[in-house]
Amino acid sequence: MRSVPTLLSPLLANIALNGIEDLHRYHTNKGYNITPNTSDKDIRKACVRYADDMVFFLRPEDDAEKLLERINQFLAKRGLKISERKTKLTASTDGFDFLGFHLKVQSNGKSRCIPSEDNFKKFQKKVKEIINCLNYGANVKAKKLAPIVRGWRNYHKFCKMDGSRFSLWHLEHKTFQVFNKETKQDRQSAEKLVKQAFPSVSYSENRHIKVKGNKSPFDGDLVYWSERNSKSYDGTTSKQLQKQNHTCGYCGLKVTSRTGGD
């Protein structure tokens, strides 16, 4: 029997797994041990977690088996256990998938992030289903594709997205061929619809700004979150939010989420 994920699943995972990040931490100064008097700024938590998806980063001197045992003990107290199918030990130079990204450390020591293979295939399948659907024409297809493509591109805007694959050149070309075959469309109108279906998003590899460690969307700091979320927009919307000081011109409240600016 398999449990079915719900909207509460991430919340429940956060409650159950709260504190698991503390299982793997070390002093920023090599050779020093963490004591009750060690300052927080001198402690490095080598774990990234989102709900029940997490990555632990090990140094050469760390013992993976001992860490795995501590994790098992932590989960056992909560009636949980590790998924052996999803758990993997790998070198950062070989790369790993996390939250739809494929991340790896290159030979020059710099990190490289691209969409994961599974992520891209799911996105590609969803786009092709719309392109090849016979129930509606090019105009409707363009409207249905635009939010999907924009969302996918925004999610990966800090990845390396050049090249024909992730720039979606092949999908755009396929879409143009389908649109151009319609009797109501000509080459010019088909090209215009393709641009609408595949809205551009500016990319800046590895330029993501991390959320401050002590910040939460529920901490009441509307100024911080409105200014941060406004950066999710591009072009006219972004400029307008800056012009309005990230404030709604009608009600005077801060724009705190993406939907707030629509």
mmCIF file of C-alpha atoms in Angstrom:
data_model
loop_
_atom_site.group_PDB
_atom_site.id
_atom_site.type_symbol
_atom_site.label_atom_id
_atom_site.label_comp_id
_atom_site.label_asym_id
_atom_site.label_seq_id
_atom_site.Cartn_x
_atom_site.Cartn_y
_atom_site.Cartn_z
ATOM 1 C CA MET A 1 0.000 0.000 0.000
ATOM 2 C CA ARG A 2 1.340 3.410 -0.942
ATOM 3 C CA SER A 3 0.388 6.738 0.602
ATOM 4 C CA VAL A 4 -0.981 9.413 -1.723
ATOM 5 C CA PRO A 5 0.747 12.834 -1.509
ATOM 6 C CA THR A 6 -1.528 15.704 -0.474
ATOM 7 C CA LEU A 7 -1.141 19.448 -0.017
ATOM 8 C CA LEU A 8 -0.334 18.755 3.626
ATOM 9 C CA SER A 9 2.525 16.366 2.804
ATOM 10 C CA PRO A 10 5.286 19.053 2.704
ATOM 11 C CA LEU A 11 4.004 20.568 5.961
ATOM 12 C CA LEU A 12 3.919 17.200 7.717
ATOM 13 C CA ALA A 13 7.393 16.397 6.397
ATOM 14 C CA ASN A 14 8.732 19.695 7.758
ATOM 15 C CA ILE A 15 7.235 18.958 11.180
ATOM 16 C CA ALA A 16 8.564 15.381 11.305
ATOM 17 C CA LEU A 17 12.029 16.191 9.950
ATOM 18 C CA ASN A 18 12.647 19.432 11.805
ATOM 19 C CA GLY A 19 16.160 19.255 13.258
ATOM 20 C CA ILE A 20 17.548 16.598 10.933
ATOM 21 C CA GLU A 21 19.913 19.224 9.500
ATOM 22 C CA ASP A 22 21.758 19.295 12.845
ATOM 23 C CA LEU A 23 22.884 15.693 12.380
ATOM 24 C CA HIS A 24 25.696 16.796 10.101
ATOM 25 C CA ARG A 25 27.463 19.983 11.078
ATOM 26 C CA TYR A 26 31.020 20.974 11.791
ATOM 27 C CA HIS A 27 33.193 23.865 12.952
ATOM 28 C CA THR A 28 34.226 26.304 10.246
ATOM 29 C CA ASN A 29 37.786 26.148 11.561
ATOM 30 C CA LYS A 30 39.309 22.791 10.653
ATOM 31 C CA GLY A 31 40.381 20.779 13.666
ATOM 32 C CA TYR A 32 38.002 22.512 16.070
ATOM 33 C CA ASN A 33 35.054 20.715 17.686
ATOM 34 C CA ILE A 34 31.612 22.155 18.293
ATOM 35 C CA THR A 35 30.867 22.854 21.960
ATOM 36 C CA PRO A 36 27.847 24.420 23.722
ATOM 37 C CA ASN A 37 29.764 27.708 23.677
ATOM 38 C CA THR A 38 30.478 27.675 19.931
ATOM 39 C CA SER A 39 28.978 30.677 18.141
ATOM 40 C CA ASP A 40 26.405 30.024 15.414
ATOM 41 C CA LYS A 41 28.585 31.843 12.907
ATOM 42 C CA ASP A 42 31.307 29.239 13.467
ATOM 43 C CA ILE A 43 28.992 26.281 12.772
ATOM 44 C CA ARG A 44 28.489 24.977 9.258
ATOM 45 C CA LYS A 45 25.354 22.903 8.618
ATOM 46 C CA ALA A 46 26.214 20.815 5.569
ATOM 47 C CA CYS A 47 22.648 19.931 4.617
ATOM 48 C CA VAL A 48 20.019 21.364 2.284
ATOM 49 C CA ARG A 49 16.432 20.217 2.776
ATOM 50 C CA TYR A 50 13.084 20.924 1.140
ATOM 51 C CA ALA A 51 10.277 18.991 2.877
ATOM 52 C CA ASP A 52 11.459 15.355 2.698
ATOM 53 C CA ASP A 53 14.022 15.899 -0.066
ATOM 54 C CA MET A 54 17.487 16.581 1.276
ATOM 55 C CA VAL A 55 21.173 16.540 0.427
ATOM 56 C CA PHE A 56 24.039 16.095 2.890
ATOM 57 C CA PHE A 57 27.464 17.366 1.822
ATOM 58 C CA LEU A 58 30.390 15.330 3.118
ATOM 59 C CA ARG A 59 34.038 16.285 3.411
ATOM 60 C CA PRO A 60 36.796 13.732 2.716
ATOM 61 C CA GLU A 61 37.213 13.163 6.462
ATOM 62 C CA ASP A 62 33.494 12.541 7.072
ATOM 63 C CA ASP A 63 32.152 9.009 7.546
ATOM 64 C CA ALA A 64 29.112 8.396 5.343
ATOM 65 C CA GLU A 65 28.134 5.191 7.134
ATOM 66 C CA LYS A 66 28.096 6.868 10.548
ATOM 67 C CA LEU A 67 26.011 9.738 9.197
ATOM 68 C CA LEU A 68 23.561 7.286 7.628
ATOM 69 C CA GLU A 69 23.231 5.495 10.965
ATOM 70 C CA ARG A 70 22.464 8.776 12.767
ATOM 71 C CA ILE A 71 19.830 9.586 10.152
ATOM 72 C CA ASN A 72 18.265 6.129 10.566
ATOM 73 C CA GLN A 73 18.086 6.604 14.340
ATOM 74 C CA PHE A 74 16.550 10.060 13.922
ATOM 75 C CA LEU A 75 13.862 8.712 11.580
ATOM 76 C CA ALA A 76 13.178 5.565 13.639
ATOM 77 C CA LYS A 77 12.159 7.695 16.639
ATOM 78 C CA ARG A 78 9.485 9.226 14.410
ATOM 79 C CA GLY A 79 8.290 5.954 12.908
ATOM 80 C CA LEU A 80 10.007 6.666 9.612
ATOM 81 C CA LYS A 81 12.775 5.073 7.587
ATOM 82 C CA ILE A 82 15.057 5.931 4.706
ATOM 83 C CA SER A 83 13.977 5.114 1.171
ATOM 84 C CA GLU A 84 16.806 2.903 -0.083
ATOM 85 C CA ARG A 85 15.640 3.391 -3.654
ATOM 86 C CA LYS A 86 16.037 7.173 -3.449
ATOM 87 C CA THR A 87 19.111 7.323 -1.222
ATOM 88 C CA LYS A 88 22.385 7.663 -3.102
ATOM 89 C CA LEU A 89 26.012 8.346 -2.229
ATOM 90 C CA THR A 90 27.803 10.123 -5.054
ATOM 91 C CA ALA A 91 30.745 12.421 -5.697
ATOM 92 C CA SER A 92 29.800 16.037 -6.328
ATOM 93 C CA THR A 93 31.961 15.914 -9.459
ATOM 94 C CA ASP A 94 29.674 13.173 -10.835
ATOM 95 C CA GLY A 95 26.595 15.272 -10.189
ATOM 96 C CA PHE A 96 23.226 14.588 -8.580
ATOM 97 C CA ASP A 97 19.566 15.488 -9.048
ATOM 98 C CA PHE A 98 17.722 17.646 -6.521
ATOM 99 C CA LEU A 99 14.328 19.366 -6.855
ATOM 100 C CA GLY A 100 14.344 19.096 -10.640
ATOM 101 C CA PHE A 101 17.924 20.337 -11.015
ATOM 102 C CA HIS A 102 21.068 18.445 -11.924
ATOM 103 C CA LEU A 103 23.997 19.872 -9.985
ATOM 104 C CA LYS A 104 27.675 19.056 -10.189
ATOM 105 C CA VAL A 105 31.077 20.502 -9.357
ATOM 106 C CA GLN A 106 33.294 20.981 -12.401
ATOM 107 C CA SER A 107 37.002 20.314 -12.604
ATOM 108 C CA ASN A 108 37.682 24.041 -12.126
ATOM 109 C CA GLY A 109 35.849 23.944 -8.780
ATOM 110 C CA LYS A 110 32.833 25.929 -9.978
ATOM 111 C CA SER A 111 29.313 24.549 -9.700
ATOM 112 C CA ARG A 112 27.134 23.839 -12.720
ATOM 113 C CA CYS A 113 23.355 23.587 -12.625
ATOM 114 C CA ILE A 114 21.020 22.456 -15.419
ATOM 115 C CA PRO A 115 17.495 20.959 -15.506
ATOM 116 C CA SER A 116 17.551 17.286 -14.566
ATOM 117 C CA GLU A 117 16.826 14.656 -17.221
ATOM 118 C CA ASP A 118 13.524 13.586 -15.634
ATOM 119 C CA ASN A 119 12.471 17.191 -15.191
ATOM 120 C CA PHE A 120 13.104 18.048 -18.835
ATOM 121 C CA LYS A 121 11.364 14.924 -20.128
ATOM 122 C CA LYS A 122 8.221 15.655 -18.091
ATOM 123 C CA PHE A 123 8.180 19.247 -19.296
ATOM 124 C CA GLN A 124 8.794 18.173 -22.897
ATOM 125 C CA LYS A 125 5.963 15.623 -22.715
ATOM 126 C CA LYS A 126 3.523 18.207 -21.350
ATOM 127 C CA VAL A 127 4.418 20.692 -24.104
ATOM 128 C CA LYS A 128 4.133 18.097 -26.879
ATOM 129 C CA GLU A 129 0.726 16.961 -25.645
ATOM 130 C CA ILE A 130 -0.570 20.499 -26.145
ATOM 131 C CA ILE A 131 1.187 21.008 -29.484
ATOM 132 C CA ASN A 132 -0.178 17.766 -30.948
ATOM 133 C CA CYS A 133 -3.681 18.061 -29.489
ATOM 134 C CA LEU A 134 -6.371 18.141 -32.195
ATOM 135 C CA ASN A 135 -9.092 19.608 -29.964
ATOM 136 C CA TYR A 136 -8.053 23.247 -30.409
ATOM 137 C CA GLY A 137 -6.176 25.510 -32.780
ATOM 138 C CA ALA A 138 -2.945 27.470 -32.681
ATOM 139 C CA ASN A 139 -4.339 30.469 -30.785
ATOM 140 C CA VAL A 140 -5.605 28.343 -27.893
ATOM 141 C CA LYS A 141 -2.442 26.234 -27.896
ATOM 142 C CA ALA A 142 -0.295 29.376 -27.607
ATOM 143 C CA LYS A 143 -2.323 30.560 -24.593
ATOM 144 C CA LYS A 144 -2.031 27.155 -22.911
ATOM 145 C CA LEU A 145 1.706 26.853 -23.578
ATOM 146 C CA ALA A 146 2.742 30.323 -22.411
ATOM 147 C CA PRO A 147 2.279 29.879 -18.613
ATOM 148 C CA ILE A 148 3.861 26.408 -18.697
ATOM 149 C CA VAL A 149 6.934 27.558 -20.615
ATOM 150 C CA ARG A 150 7.270 30.775 -18.606
ATOM 151 C CA GLY A 151 7.026 28.857 -15.322
ATOM 152 C CA TRP A 152 9.607 26.270 -16.396
ATOM 153 C CA ARG A 153 12.018 28.929 -17.633
ATOM 154 C CA ASN A 154 11.602 31.028 -14.491
ATOM 155 C CA TYR A 155 12.265 28.011 -12.294
ATOM 156 C CA HIS A 156 15.568 27.422 -14.113
ATOM 157 C CA LYS A 157 16.560 31.045 -14.699
ATOM 158 C CA PHE A 158 19.731 30.608 -12.617
ATOM 159 C CA CYS A 159 20.845 27.487 -14.515
ATOM 160 C CA LYS A 160 23.024 27.145 -17.593
ATOM 161 C CA MET A 161 20.322 27.286 -20.261
ATOM 162 C CA ASP A 162 22.180 27.944 -23.510
ATOM 163 C CA GLY A 163 22.361 25.354 -26.269
ATOM 164 C CA SER A 164 19.542 24.129 -28.494
ATOM 165 C CA ARG A 165 18.068 21.725 -25.935
ATOM 166 C CA PHE A 166 17.378 23.933 -22.922
ATOM 167 C CA SER A 167 16.802 27.021 -25.058
ATOM 168 C CA LEU A 168 13.868 24.934 -26.426
ATOM 169 C CA TRP A 169 14.833 25.571 -30.039
ATOM 170 C CA HIS A 170 13.617 22.152 -31.186
ATOM 171 C CA LEU A 171 10.271 22.510 -29.405
ATOM 172 C CA GLU A 172 9.773 25.981 -30.830
ATOM 173 C CA HIS A 173 10.567 24.736 -34.343
ATOM 174 C CA LYS A 174 8.133 21.826 -33.945
ATOM 175 C CA THR A 175 5.460 24.212 -32.688
ATOM 176 C CA PHE A 176 5.990 26.524 -35.662
ATOM 177 C CA GLN A 177 5.592 23.613 -38.100
ATOM 178 C CA VAL A 178 2.293 22.598 -36.466
ATOM 179 C CA PHE A 179 0.950 26.155 -36.320
ATOM 180 C CA ASN A 180 2.007 26.930 -39.900
ATOM 181 C CA LYS A 181 0.039 23.936 -41.233
ATOM 182 C CA GLU A 182 -3.250 25.409 -40.075
ATOM 183 C CA THR A 183 -5.301 26.937 -42.865
ATOM 184 C CA LYS A 184 -6.052 30.025 -40.774
ATOM 185 C CA GLN A 185 -2.362 30.714 -40.208
ATOM 186 C CA ASP A 186 0.455 31.886 -42.438
ATOM 187 C CA ARG A 187 4.191 32.018 -41.749
ATOM 188 C CA GLN A 188 4.040 35.453 -40.153
ATOM 189 C CA SER A 189 1.099 34.701 -37.825
ATOM 190 C CA ALA A 190 2.579 31.314 -36.907
ATOM 191 C CA GLU A 191 5.884 32.941 -35.902
ATOM 192 C CA LYS A 192 4.005 35.502 -33.803
ATOM 193 C CA LEU A 193 2.057 32.776 -31.984
ATOM 194 C CA VAL A 194 5.234 30.798 -31.312
ATOM 195 C CA LYS A 195 6.751 33.867 -29.625
ATOM 196 C CA GLN A 196 3.611 34.126 -27.479
ATOM 197 C CA ALA A 197 3.738 30.411 -26.648
ATOM 198 C CA PHE A 198 7.427 30.529 -25.672
ATOM 199 C CA PRO A 199 7.900 33.777 -23.721
ATOM 200 C CA SER A 200 11.539 34.628 -23.129
ATOM 201 C CA VAL A 201 13.051 34.795 -19.637
ATOM 202 C CA SER A 202 16.447 36.299 -18.864
ATOM 203 C CA TYR A 203 19.031 33.872 -17.460
ATOM 204 C CA SER A 204 21.931 34.491 -15.105
ATOM 205 C CA GLU A 205 23.770 31.316 -14.180
ATOM 206 C CA ASN A 206 24.560 30.868 -10.469
ATOM 207 C CA ARG A 207 23.283 34.354 -9.576
ATOM 208 C CA HIS A 208 20.544 33.175 -7.238
ATOM 209 C CA ILE A 209 20.381 35.147 -3.980
ATOM 210 C CA LYS A 210 19.755 32.878 -1.004
ATOM 211 C CA VAL A 211 17.023 33.658 1.504
ATOM 212 C CA LYS A 212 18.502 34.986 4.737
ATOM 213 C CA GLY A 213 18.901 32.114 7.186
ATOM 214 C CA ASN A 214 16.484 33.536 9.753
ATOM 215 C CA LYS A 215 13.782 34.729 7.354
ATOM 216 C CA SER A 216 10.329 33.197 6.874
ATOM 217 C CA PRO A 217 7.393 34.292 4.657
ATOM 218 C CA PHE A 218 5.355 34.351 7.869
ATOM 219 C CA ASP A 219 7.682 36.560 9.938
ATOM 220 C CA GLY A 220 5.798 39.749 9.093
ATOM 221 C CA ASP A 221 8.709 41.414 7.277
ATOM 222 C CA LEU A 222 6.650 42.596 4.310
ATOM 223 C CA VAL A 223 9.374 44.912 3.020
ATOM 224 C CA TYR A 224 11.969 42.116 2.720
ATOM 225 C CA TRP A 225 9.605 39.628 1.061
ATOM 226 C CA SER A 226 7.917 42.082 -1.286
ATOM 227 C CA GLU A 227 11.283 43.309 -2.590
ATOM 228 C CA ARG A 228 12.602 39.757 -2.891
ATOM 229 C CA ASN A 229 9.518 38.385 -4.676
ATOM 230 C CA SER A 230 9.399 41.309 -7.086
ATOM 231 C CA LYS A 231 12.716 40.057 -8.511
ATOM 232 C CA SER A 232 10.836 37.010 -9.809
ATOM 233 C CA TYR A 233 9.340 39.255 -12.470
ATOM 234 C CA ASP A 234 10.948 40.476 -15.668
ATOM 235 C CA GLY A 235 10.472 43.451 -17.914
ATOM 236 C CA THR A 236 7.542 45.848 -17.465
ATOM 237 C CA THR A 237 6.137 44.238 -14.302
ATOM 238 C CA SER A 238 9.486 44.390 -12.523
ATOM 239 C CA LYS A 239 9.997 48.050 -13.469
ATOM 240 C CA GLN A 240 6.480 48.964 -12.356
ATOM 241 C CA LEU A 241 6.933 47.274 -8.967
ATOM 242 C CA GLN A 242 10.155 49.201 -8.399
ATOM 243 C CA LYS A 243 8.450 52.435 -9.461
ATOM 244 C CA GLN A 244 5.629 51.767 -6.961
ATOM 245 C CA ASN A 245 8.115 50.841 -4.210
ATOM 246 C CA HIS A 246 6.734 47.264 -4.244
ATOM 247 C CA THR A 247 3.376 48.617 -3.065
ATOM 248 C CA CYS A 248 -0.104 48.174 -4.536
ATOM 249 C CA GLY A 249 -1.234 51.499 -5.965
ATOM 250 C CA TYR A 250 -4.850 50.774 -5.026
ATOM 251 C CA CYS A 251 -4.781 49.432 -1.444
ATOM 252 C CA GLY A 252 -1.306 50.557 -0.365
ATOM 253 C CA LEU A 253 -0.263 47.074 0.828
ATOM 254 C CA LYS A 254 3.101 45.525 0.002
ATOM 255 C CA VAL A 255 3.223 43.000 -2.852
ATOM 256 C CA THR A 256 4.309 39.868 -1.004
ATOM 257 C CA SER A 257 3.806 37.113 -3.562
ATOM 258 C CA ARG A 258 3.866 36.500 -7.288
ATOM 259 C CA THR A 259 0.077 36.479 -7.464
ATOM 260 C CA GLY A 260 -0.011 39.832 -5.750
ATOM 261 C CA GLY A 261 1.486 41.521 -8.801
ATOM 262 C CA ASP A 262 -0.882 40.058 -11.370
#
